[in-house]
Short mmCIF file of C-alpha atoms (C1' of nucleotides) in Angstrom, two decimals:
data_model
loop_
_atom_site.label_atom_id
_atom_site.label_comp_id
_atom_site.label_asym_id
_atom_site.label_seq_id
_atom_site.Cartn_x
_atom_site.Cartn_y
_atom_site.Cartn_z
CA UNK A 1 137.58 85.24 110.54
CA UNK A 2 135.58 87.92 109.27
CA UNK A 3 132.63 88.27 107.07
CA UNK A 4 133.84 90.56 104.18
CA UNK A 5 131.15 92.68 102.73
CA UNK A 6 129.82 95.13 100.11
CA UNK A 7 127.25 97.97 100.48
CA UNK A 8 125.63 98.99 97.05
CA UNK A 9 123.67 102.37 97.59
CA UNK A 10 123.09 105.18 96.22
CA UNK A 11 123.01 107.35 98.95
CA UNK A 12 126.23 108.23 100.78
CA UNK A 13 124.69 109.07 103.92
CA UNK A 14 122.80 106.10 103.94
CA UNK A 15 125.84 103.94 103.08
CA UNK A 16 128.44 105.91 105.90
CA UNK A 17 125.54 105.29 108.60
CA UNK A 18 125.02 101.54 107.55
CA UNK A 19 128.80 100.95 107.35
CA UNK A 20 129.20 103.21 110.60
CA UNK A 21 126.35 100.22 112.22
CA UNK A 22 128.19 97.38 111.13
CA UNK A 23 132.23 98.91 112.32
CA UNK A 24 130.74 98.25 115.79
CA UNK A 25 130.52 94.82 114.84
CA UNK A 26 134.17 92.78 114.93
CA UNK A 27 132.57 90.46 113.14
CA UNK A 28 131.51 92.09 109.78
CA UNK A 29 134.02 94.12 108.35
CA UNK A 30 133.19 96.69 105.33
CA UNK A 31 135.42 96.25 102.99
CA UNK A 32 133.70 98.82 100.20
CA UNK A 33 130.74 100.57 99.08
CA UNK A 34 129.42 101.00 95.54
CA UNK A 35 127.09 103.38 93.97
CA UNK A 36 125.51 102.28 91.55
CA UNK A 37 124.91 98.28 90.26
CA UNK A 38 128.28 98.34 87.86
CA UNK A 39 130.17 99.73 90.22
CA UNK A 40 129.17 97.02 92.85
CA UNK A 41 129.97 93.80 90.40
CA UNK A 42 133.33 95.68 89.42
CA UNK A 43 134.10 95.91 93.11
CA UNK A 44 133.08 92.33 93.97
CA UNK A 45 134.23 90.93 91.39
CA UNK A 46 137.59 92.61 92.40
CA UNK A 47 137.85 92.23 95.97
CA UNK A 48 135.45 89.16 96.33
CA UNK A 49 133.34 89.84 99.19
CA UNK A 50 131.04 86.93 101.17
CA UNK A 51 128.58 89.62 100.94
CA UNK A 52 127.04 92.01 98.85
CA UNK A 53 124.10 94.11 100.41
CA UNK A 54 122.50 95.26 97.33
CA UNK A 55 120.29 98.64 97.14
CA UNK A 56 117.08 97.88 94.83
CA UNK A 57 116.88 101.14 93.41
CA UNK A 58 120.14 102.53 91.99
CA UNK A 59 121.07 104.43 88.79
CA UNK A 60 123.32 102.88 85.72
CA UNK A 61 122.04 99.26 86.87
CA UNK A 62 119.46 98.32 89.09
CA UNK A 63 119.78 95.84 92.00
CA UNK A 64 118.49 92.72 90.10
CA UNK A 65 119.83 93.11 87.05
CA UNK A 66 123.52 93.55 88.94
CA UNK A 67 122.63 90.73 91.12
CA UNK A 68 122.11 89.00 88.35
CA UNK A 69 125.05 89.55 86.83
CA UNK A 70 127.39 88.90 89.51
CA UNK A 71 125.99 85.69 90.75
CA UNK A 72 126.50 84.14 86.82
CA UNK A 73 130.16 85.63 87.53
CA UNK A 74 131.12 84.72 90.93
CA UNK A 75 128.40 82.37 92.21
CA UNK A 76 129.68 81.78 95.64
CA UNK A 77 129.13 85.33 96.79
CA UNK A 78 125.98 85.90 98.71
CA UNK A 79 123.68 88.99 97.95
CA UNK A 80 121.53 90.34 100.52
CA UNK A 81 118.61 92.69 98.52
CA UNK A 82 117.51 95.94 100.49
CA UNK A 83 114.34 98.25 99.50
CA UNK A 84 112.16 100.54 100.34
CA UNK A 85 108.30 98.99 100.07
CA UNK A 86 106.92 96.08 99.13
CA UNK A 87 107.47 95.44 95.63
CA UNK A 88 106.39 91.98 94.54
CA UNK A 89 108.38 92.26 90.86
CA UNK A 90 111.41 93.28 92.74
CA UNK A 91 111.18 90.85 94.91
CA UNK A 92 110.54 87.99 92.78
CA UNK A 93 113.33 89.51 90.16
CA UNK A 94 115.92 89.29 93.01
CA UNK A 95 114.84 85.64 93.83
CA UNK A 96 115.38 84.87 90.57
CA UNK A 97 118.71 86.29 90.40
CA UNK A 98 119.65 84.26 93.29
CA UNK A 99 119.75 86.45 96.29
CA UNK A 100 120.48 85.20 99.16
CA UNK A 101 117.84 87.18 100.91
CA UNK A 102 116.00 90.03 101.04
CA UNK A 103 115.05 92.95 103.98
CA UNK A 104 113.25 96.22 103.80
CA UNK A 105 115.08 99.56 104.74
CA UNK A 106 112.82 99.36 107.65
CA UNK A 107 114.40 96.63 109.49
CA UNK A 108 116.31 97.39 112.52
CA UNK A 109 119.97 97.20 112.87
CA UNK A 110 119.56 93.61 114.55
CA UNK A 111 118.13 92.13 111.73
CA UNK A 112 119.95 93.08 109.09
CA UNK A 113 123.32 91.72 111.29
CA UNK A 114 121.45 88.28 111.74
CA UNK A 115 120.57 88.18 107.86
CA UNK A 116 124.77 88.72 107.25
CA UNK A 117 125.56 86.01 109.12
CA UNK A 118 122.67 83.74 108.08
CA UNK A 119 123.12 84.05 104.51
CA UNK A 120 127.41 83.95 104.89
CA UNK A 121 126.57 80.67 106.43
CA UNK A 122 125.23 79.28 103.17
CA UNK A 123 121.51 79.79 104.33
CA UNK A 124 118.83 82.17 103.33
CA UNK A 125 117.31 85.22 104.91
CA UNK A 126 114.19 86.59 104.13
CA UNK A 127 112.20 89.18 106.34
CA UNK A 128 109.43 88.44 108.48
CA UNK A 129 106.87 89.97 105.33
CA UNK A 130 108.53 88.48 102.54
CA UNK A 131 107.98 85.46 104.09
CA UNK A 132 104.18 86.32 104.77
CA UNK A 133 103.80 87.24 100.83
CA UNK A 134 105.74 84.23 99.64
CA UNK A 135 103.16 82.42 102.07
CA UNK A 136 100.37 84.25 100.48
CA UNK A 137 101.25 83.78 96.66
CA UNK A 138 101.86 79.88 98.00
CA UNK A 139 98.54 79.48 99.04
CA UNK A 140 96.77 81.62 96.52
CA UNK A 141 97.96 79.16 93.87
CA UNK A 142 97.17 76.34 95.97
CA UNK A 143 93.68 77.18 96.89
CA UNK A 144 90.56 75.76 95.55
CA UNK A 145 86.73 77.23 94.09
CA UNK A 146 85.93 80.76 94.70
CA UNK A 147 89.37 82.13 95.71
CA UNK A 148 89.42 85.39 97.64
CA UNK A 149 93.27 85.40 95.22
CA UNK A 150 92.81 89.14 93.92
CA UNK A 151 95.23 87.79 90.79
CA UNK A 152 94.33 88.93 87.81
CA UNK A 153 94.42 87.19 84.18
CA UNK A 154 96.76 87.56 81.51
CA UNK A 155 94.93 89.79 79.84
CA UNK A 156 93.96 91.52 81.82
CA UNK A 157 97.53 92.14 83.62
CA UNK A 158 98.02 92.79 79.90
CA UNK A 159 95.59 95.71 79.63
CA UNK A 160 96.18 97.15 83.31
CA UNK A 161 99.86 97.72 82.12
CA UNK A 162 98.55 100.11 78.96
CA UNK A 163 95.81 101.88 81.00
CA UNK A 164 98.56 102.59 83.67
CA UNK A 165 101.15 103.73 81.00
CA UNK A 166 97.95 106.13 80.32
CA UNK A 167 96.97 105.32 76.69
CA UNK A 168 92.93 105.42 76.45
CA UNK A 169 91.14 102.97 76.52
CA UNK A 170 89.91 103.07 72.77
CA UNK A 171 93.12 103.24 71.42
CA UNK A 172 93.81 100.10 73.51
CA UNK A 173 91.09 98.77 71.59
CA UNK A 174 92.32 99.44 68.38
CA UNK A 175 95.79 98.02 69.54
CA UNK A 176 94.75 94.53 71.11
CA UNK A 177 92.07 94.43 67.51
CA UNK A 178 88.91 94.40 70.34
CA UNK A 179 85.98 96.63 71.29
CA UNK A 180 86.37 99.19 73.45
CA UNK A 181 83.41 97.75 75.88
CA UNK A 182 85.63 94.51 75.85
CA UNK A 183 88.31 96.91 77.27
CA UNK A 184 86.16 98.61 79.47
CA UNK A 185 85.22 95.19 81.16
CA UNK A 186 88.21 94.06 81.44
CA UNK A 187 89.06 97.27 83.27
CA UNK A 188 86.07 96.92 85.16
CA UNK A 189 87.08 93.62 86.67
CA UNK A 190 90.59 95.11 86.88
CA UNK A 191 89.12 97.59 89.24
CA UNK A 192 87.03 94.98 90.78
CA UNK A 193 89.67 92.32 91.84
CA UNK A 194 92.51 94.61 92.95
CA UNK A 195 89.72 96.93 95.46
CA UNK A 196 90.38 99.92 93.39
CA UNK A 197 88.19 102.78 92.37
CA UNK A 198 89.34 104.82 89.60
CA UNK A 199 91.91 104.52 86.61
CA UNK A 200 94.45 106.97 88.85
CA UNK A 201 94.25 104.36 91.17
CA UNK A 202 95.52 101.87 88.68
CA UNK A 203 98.68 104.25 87.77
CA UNK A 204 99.34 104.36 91.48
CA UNK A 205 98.93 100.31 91.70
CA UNK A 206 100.93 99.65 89.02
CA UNK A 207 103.47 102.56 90.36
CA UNK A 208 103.66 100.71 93.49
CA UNK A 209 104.09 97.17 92.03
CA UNK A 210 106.65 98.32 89.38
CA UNK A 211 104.57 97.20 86.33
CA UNK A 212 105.37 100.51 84.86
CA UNK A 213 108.02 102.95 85.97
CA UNK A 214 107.71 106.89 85.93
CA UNK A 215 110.06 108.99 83.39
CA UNK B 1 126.86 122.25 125.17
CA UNK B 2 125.55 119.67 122.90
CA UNK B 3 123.20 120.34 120.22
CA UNK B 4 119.78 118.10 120.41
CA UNK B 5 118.62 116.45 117.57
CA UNK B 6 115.93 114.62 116.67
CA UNK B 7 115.73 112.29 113.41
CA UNK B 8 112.18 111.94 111.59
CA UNK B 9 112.66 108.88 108.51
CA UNK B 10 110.37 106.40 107.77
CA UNK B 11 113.17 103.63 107.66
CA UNK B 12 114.91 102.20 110.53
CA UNK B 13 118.16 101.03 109.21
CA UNK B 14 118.36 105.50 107.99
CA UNK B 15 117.45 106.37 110.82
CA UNK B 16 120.12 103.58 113.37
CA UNK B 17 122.96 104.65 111.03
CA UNK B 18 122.43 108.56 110.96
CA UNK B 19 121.75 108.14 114.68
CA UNK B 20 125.00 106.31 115.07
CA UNK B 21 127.01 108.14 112.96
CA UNK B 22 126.06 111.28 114.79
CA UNK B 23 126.91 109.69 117.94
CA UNK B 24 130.46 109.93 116.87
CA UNK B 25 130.31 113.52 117.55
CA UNK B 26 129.80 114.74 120.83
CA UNK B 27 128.87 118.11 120.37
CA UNK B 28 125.79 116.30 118.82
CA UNK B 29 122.79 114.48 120.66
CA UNK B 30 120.38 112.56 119.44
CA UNK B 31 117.78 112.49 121.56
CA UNK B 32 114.83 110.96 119.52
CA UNK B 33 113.88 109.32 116.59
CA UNK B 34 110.74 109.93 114.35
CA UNK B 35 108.90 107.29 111.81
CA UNK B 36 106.74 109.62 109.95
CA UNK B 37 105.87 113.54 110.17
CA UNK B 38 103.19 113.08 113.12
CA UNK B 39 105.68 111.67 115.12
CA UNK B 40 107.73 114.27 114.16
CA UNK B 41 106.13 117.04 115.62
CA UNK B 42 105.21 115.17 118.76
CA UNK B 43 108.14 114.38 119.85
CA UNK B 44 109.73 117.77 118.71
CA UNK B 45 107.17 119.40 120.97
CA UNK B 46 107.80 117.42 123.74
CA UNK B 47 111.69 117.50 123.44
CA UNK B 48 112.79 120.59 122.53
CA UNK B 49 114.83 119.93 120.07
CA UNK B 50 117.43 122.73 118.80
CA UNK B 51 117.54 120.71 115.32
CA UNK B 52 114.96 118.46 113.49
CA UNK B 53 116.14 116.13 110.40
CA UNK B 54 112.94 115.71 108.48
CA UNK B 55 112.57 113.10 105.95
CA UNK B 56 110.63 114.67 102.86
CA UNK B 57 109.00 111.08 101.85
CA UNK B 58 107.11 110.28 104.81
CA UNK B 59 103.47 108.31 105.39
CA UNK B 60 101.25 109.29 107.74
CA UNK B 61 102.36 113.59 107.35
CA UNK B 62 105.10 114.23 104.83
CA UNK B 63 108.22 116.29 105.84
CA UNK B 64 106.59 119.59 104.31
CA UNK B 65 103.63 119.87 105.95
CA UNK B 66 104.88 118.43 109.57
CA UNK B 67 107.91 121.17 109.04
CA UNK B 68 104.98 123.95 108.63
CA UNK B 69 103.39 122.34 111.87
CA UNK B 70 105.96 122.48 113.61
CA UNK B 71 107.37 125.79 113.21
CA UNK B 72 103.67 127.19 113.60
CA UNK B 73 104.49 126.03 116.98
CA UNK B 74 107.78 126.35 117.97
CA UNK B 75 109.31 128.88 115.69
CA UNK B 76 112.65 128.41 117.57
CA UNK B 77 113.60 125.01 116.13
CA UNK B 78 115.93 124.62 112.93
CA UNK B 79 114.73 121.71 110.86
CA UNK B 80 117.02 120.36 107.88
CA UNK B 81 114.51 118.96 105.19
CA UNK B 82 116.33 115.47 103.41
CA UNK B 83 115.64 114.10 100.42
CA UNK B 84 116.45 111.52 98.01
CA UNK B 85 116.39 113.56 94.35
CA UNK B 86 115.88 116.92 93.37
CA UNK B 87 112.51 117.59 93.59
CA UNK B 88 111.89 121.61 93.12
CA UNK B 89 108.38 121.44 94.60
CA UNK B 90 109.61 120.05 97.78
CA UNK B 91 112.84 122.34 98.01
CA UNK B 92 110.16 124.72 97.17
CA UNK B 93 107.52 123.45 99.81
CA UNK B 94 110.38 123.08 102.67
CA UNK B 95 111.73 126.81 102.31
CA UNK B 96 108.43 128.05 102.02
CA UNK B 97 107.57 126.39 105.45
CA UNK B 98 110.37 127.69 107.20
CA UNK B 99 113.13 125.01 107.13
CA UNK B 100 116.31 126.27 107.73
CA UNK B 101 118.24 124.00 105.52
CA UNK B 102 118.10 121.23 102.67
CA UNK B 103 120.18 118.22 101.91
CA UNK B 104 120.02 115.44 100.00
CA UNK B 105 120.54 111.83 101.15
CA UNK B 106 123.84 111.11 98.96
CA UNK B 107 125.48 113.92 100.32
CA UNK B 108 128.35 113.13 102.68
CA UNK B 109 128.63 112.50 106.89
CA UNK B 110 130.86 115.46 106.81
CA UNK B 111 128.75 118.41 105.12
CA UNK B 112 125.68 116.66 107.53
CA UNK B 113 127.47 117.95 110.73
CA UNK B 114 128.27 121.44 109.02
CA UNK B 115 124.85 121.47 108.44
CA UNK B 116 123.46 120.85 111.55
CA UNK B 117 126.16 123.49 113.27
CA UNK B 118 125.45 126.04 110.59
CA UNK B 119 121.51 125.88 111.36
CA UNK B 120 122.41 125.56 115.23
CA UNK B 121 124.10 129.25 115.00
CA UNK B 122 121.04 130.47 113.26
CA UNK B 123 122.05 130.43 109.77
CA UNK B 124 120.92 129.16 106.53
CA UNK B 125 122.29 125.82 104.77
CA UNK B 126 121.86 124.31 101.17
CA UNK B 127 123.70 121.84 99.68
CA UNK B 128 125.80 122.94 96.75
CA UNK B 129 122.77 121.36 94.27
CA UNK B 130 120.18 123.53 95.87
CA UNK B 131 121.87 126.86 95.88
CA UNK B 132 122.47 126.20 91.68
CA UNK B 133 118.88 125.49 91.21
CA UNK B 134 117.86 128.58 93.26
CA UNK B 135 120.54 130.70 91.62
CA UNK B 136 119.14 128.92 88.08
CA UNK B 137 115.42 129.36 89.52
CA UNK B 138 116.03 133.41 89.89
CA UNK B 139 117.61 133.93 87.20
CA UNK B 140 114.80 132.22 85.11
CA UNK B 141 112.35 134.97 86.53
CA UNK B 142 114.47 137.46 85.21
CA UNK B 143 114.37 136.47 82.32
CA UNK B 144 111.91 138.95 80.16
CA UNK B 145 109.77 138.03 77.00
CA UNK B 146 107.68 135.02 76.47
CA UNK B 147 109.32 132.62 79.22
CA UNK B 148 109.74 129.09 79.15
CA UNK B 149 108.14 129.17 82.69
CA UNK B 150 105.38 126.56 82.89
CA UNK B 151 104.25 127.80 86.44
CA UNK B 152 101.20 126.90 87.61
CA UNK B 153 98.82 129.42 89.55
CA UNK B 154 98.18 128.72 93.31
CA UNK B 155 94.78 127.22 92.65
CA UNK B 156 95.69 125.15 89.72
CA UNK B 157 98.88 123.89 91.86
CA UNK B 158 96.00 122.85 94.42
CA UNK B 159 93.88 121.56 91.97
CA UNK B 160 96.43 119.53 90.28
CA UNK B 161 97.60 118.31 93.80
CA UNK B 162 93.41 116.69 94.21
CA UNK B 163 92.98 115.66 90.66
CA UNK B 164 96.42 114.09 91.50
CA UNK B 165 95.63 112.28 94.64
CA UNK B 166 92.51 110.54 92.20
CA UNK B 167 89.72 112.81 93.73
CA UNK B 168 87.23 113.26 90.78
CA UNK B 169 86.31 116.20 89.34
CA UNK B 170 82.92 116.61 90.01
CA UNK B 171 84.42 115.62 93.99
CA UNK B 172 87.07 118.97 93.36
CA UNK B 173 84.61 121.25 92.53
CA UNK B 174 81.79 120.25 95.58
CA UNK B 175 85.04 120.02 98.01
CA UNK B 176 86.15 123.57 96.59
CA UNK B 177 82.10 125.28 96.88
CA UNK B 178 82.65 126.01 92.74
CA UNK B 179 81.60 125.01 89.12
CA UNK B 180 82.40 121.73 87.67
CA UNK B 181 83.05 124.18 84.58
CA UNK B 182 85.58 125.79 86.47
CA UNK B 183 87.72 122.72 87.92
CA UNK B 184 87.62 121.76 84.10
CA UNK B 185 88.90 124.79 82.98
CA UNK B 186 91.98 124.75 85.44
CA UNK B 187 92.60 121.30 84.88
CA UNK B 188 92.69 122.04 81.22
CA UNK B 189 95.56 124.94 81.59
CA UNK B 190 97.43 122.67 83.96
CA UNK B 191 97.45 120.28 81.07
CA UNK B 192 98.24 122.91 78.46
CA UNK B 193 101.30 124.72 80.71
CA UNK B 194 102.59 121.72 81.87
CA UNK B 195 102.95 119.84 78.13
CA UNK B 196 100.41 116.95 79.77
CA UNK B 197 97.20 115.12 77.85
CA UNK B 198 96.05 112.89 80.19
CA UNK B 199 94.92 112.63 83.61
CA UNK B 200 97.54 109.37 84.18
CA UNK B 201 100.18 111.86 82.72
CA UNK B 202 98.73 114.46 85.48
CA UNK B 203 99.46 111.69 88.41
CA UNK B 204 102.91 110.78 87.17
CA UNK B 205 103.41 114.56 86.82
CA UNK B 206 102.89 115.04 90.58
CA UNK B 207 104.54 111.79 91.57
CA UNK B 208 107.78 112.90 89.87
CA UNK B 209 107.45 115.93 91.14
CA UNK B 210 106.60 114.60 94.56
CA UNK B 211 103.38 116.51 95.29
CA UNK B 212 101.99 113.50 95.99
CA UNK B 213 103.37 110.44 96.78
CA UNK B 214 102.28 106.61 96.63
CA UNK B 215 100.66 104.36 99.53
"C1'" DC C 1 80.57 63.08 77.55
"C1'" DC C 2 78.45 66.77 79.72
"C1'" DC C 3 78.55 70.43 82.96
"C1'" DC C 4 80.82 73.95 85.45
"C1'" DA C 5 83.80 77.65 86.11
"C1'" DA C 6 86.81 80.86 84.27
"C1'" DT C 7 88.03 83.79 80.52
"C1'" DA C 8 87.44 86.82 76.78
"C1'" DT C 9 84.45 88.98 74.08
"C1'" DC C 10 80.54 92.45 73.10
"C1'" DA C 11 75.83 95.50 73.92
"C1'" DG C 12 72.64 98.91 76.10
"C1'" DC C 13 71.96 102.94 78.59
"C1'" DG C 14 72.42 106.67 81.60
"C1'" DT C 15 75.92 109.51 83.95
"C1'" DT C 16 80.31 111.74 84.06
"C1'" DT C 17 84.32 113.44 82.09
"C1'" DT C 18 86.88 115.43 78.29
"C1'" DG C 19 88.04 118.90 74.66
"C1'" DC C 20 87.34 123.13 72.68
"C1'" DT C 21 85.64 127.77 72.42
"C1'" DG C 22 84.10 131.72 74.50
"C1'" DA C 23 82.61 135.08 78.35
"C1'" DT C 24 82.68 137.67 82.75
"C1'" DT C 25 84.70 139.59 86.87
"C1'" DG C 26 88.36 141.34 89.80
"C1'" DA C 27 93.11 142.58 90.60
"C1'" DC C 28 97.37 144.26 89.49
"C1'" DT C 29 100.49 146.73 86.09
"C1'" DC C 30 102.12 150.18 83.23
"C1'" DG D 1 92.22 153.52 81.69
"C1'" DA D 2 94.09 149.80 78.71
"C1'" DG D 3 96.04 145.51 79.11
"C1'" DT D 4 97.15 141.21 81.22
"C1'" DC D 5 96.26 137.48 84.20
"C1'" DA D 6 93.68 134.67 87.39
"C1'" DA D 7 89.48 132.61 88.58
"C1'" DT D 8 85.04 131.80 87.58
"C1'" DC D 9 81.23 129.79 84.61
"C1'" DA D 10 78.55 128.07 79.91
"C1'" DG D 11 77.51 125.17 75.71
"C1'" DC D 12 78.06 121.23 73.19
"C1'" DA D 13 79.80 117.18 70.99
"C1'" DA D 14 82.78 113.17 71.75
"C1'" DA D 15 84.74 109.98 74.79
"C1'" DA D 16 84.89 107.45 78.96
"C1'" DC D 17 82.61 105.35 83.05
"C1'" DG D 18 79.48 102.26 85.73
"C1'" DC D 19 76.39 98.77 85.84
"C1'" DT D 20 73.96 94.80 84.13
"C1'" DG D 21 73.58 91.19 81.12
"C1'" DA D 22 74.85 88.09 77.14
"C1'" DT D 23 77.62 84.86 74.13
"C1'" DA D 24 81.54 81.90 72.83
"C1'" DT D 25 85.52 79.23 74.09
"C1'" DT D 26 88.22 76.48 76.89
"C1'" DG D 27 89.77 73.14 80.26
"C1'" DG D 28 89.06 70.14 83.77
"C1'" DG D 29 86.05 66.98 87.17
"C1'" DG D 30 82.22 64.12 87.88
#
DNA sequence: CCCCAATATCAGCGTTTTGCTGATTGACTC
DNA sequence: GAGTCAATCAGCAAAACGCTGATATTGGGG
């Protein structure tokens, strides 16, 4: 009995040298590799894999929303995410989706074989820091007075989005109907609560955390 | 007579299934792997490697610069720069320090061992992609009249690079020994050749570009 | 019910950065 | 030697930044 799965990449070399891994194990057996996120539910959805190790970043359709759409599909098949950095919106996105788990590309071989089986077995998998920043948002909600949580408020989340998708800050004024010194505090306590120093530090942050997106 | 490679990628599960895809071939050795550029040259001076596979996205020393290292060094090793998308500055930046070959990271397990023999006998090799955009690249500086070329100048490409990486201006010009006048100046013709307004527009310039990169 | 803490709003004031125009020097070209 | 380009600097007004402090609103907990 094997565990049938998919790899979702975009990378062929990446893809031949993770399905290369897994042919050494009897156990797993690759039964295709997509490119993009349509071309992995098309595939599943066709050959109906236990397993779908699903690339964050792809062309045509991203990991999540694919995930998505497969699991409202063909709910019993598990999907294993796989990215780059930490990206708390991707991460929570593919949660939401209903992955079955989630590793970084920097996992060793070992894991990601123990996160196959774990997840075909009905449970879920989630890397050693996933679990740490789960823990963290946990107890960030749960904690009490002066929180050390560097979270920021709505609005605020609201106006580090348009300073990071680089429109000045009085023309966010004008936009949100507010001063521009109410902007500037706001970015001010931006800066403050996230450790950061200057407003290209906020397009990198927001970069990083995939509030906004390049091109 | 087995060629001795060594693999420099930030991410494990690359790096295992490059490593054991290449194992497949015995004319090929792996003999070490790399996480980031440092590393890189390290073990590359240690080893002796006839081939390095450089990552271009790296922490710590990116591919470009640790392939300049390098072959400062040890002029005799081959190094195949990777990379995920066509970035022209880092095609640019790899050539320029010497690499003996480019690839990118969807091409297939097949043209990766031609590459590494091709290098290994002392010759050049480009994936199909790069040799268009350096056969589109010269024939663009052929081109006479008013070009579409938005080149930047040496010290506005280094300028951009800082202003980039969030250093502020008044920082540029004390770090550079000139006028705050004069950083403006450059920073204004970046803006002008390069169809930019903003400084955020100048960061996501140089992140799409790859000139810089996040974390 | 009142107070506290958090949030969102705005002001003052000095420094820094932008935006625009123009000027000088050296180097290389034709 | 005239022309172009790169790199350097200046002036000046407008905008943005950095820091401190103030006011209004809201939503619990004592």
């Amino acid at each position: 009995m094997t565990i049938k799965v998919i790899l979702a990449d975009d990378h062929q070399l990446f893809r031949e040298g993770l399905a290369n891994l897994l042919a050494d194990f009897p156990e797993i057996e690759v039964i295709a590799q997509a490119v993009n996120g349509k071309d992995a539910i098309d595939k599943a959805k066709q050959l109906n894999p236990d397993v779908v190790i699903m690339d964050i970043n792809m062309p045509d359709l991203d990991g999540v929303e694919a995930t998505a759409q497969l699991l409202k599909e063909k709910p019993g098949i598990k999907v294993i995410g796989l990215s780059m950095h930490v990206d708390k919106p991707y991460i929570k996105g593919m949660l939401e989706a209903g992955s079955s788990g989630y590793l970084f590309k920097n996992c060793s071989y070992d894991e990601l074989i123990k996160a196959i089986q774990t997840v075909y077995s009905g449970k879920k998998y989630l890397s050693e820091k996933i679990t740490e920043i789960l823990i963290q948002e946990y107890l960030n909600k749960e904690e009490i007075g002066p929180s050390t949580s560097s979270d920021l408020t709505d609005r605020e989340s609201e106006i580090l989005k348009l300073i990071a998708e680089g429109i000045s800050v009085s023309d966010i004024s004008n936009q949100l109907f507010v001063s521009i010194k109410t902007i500037n505090t706001h970015k001010q306590h931006i800066l403050e609560k996230l450790n950061l120093k200057t407003t290209t530090d906020i397009v990198k942050y927001a970069l990083k955390k995939g509030i906004i997106s390049l091109e």
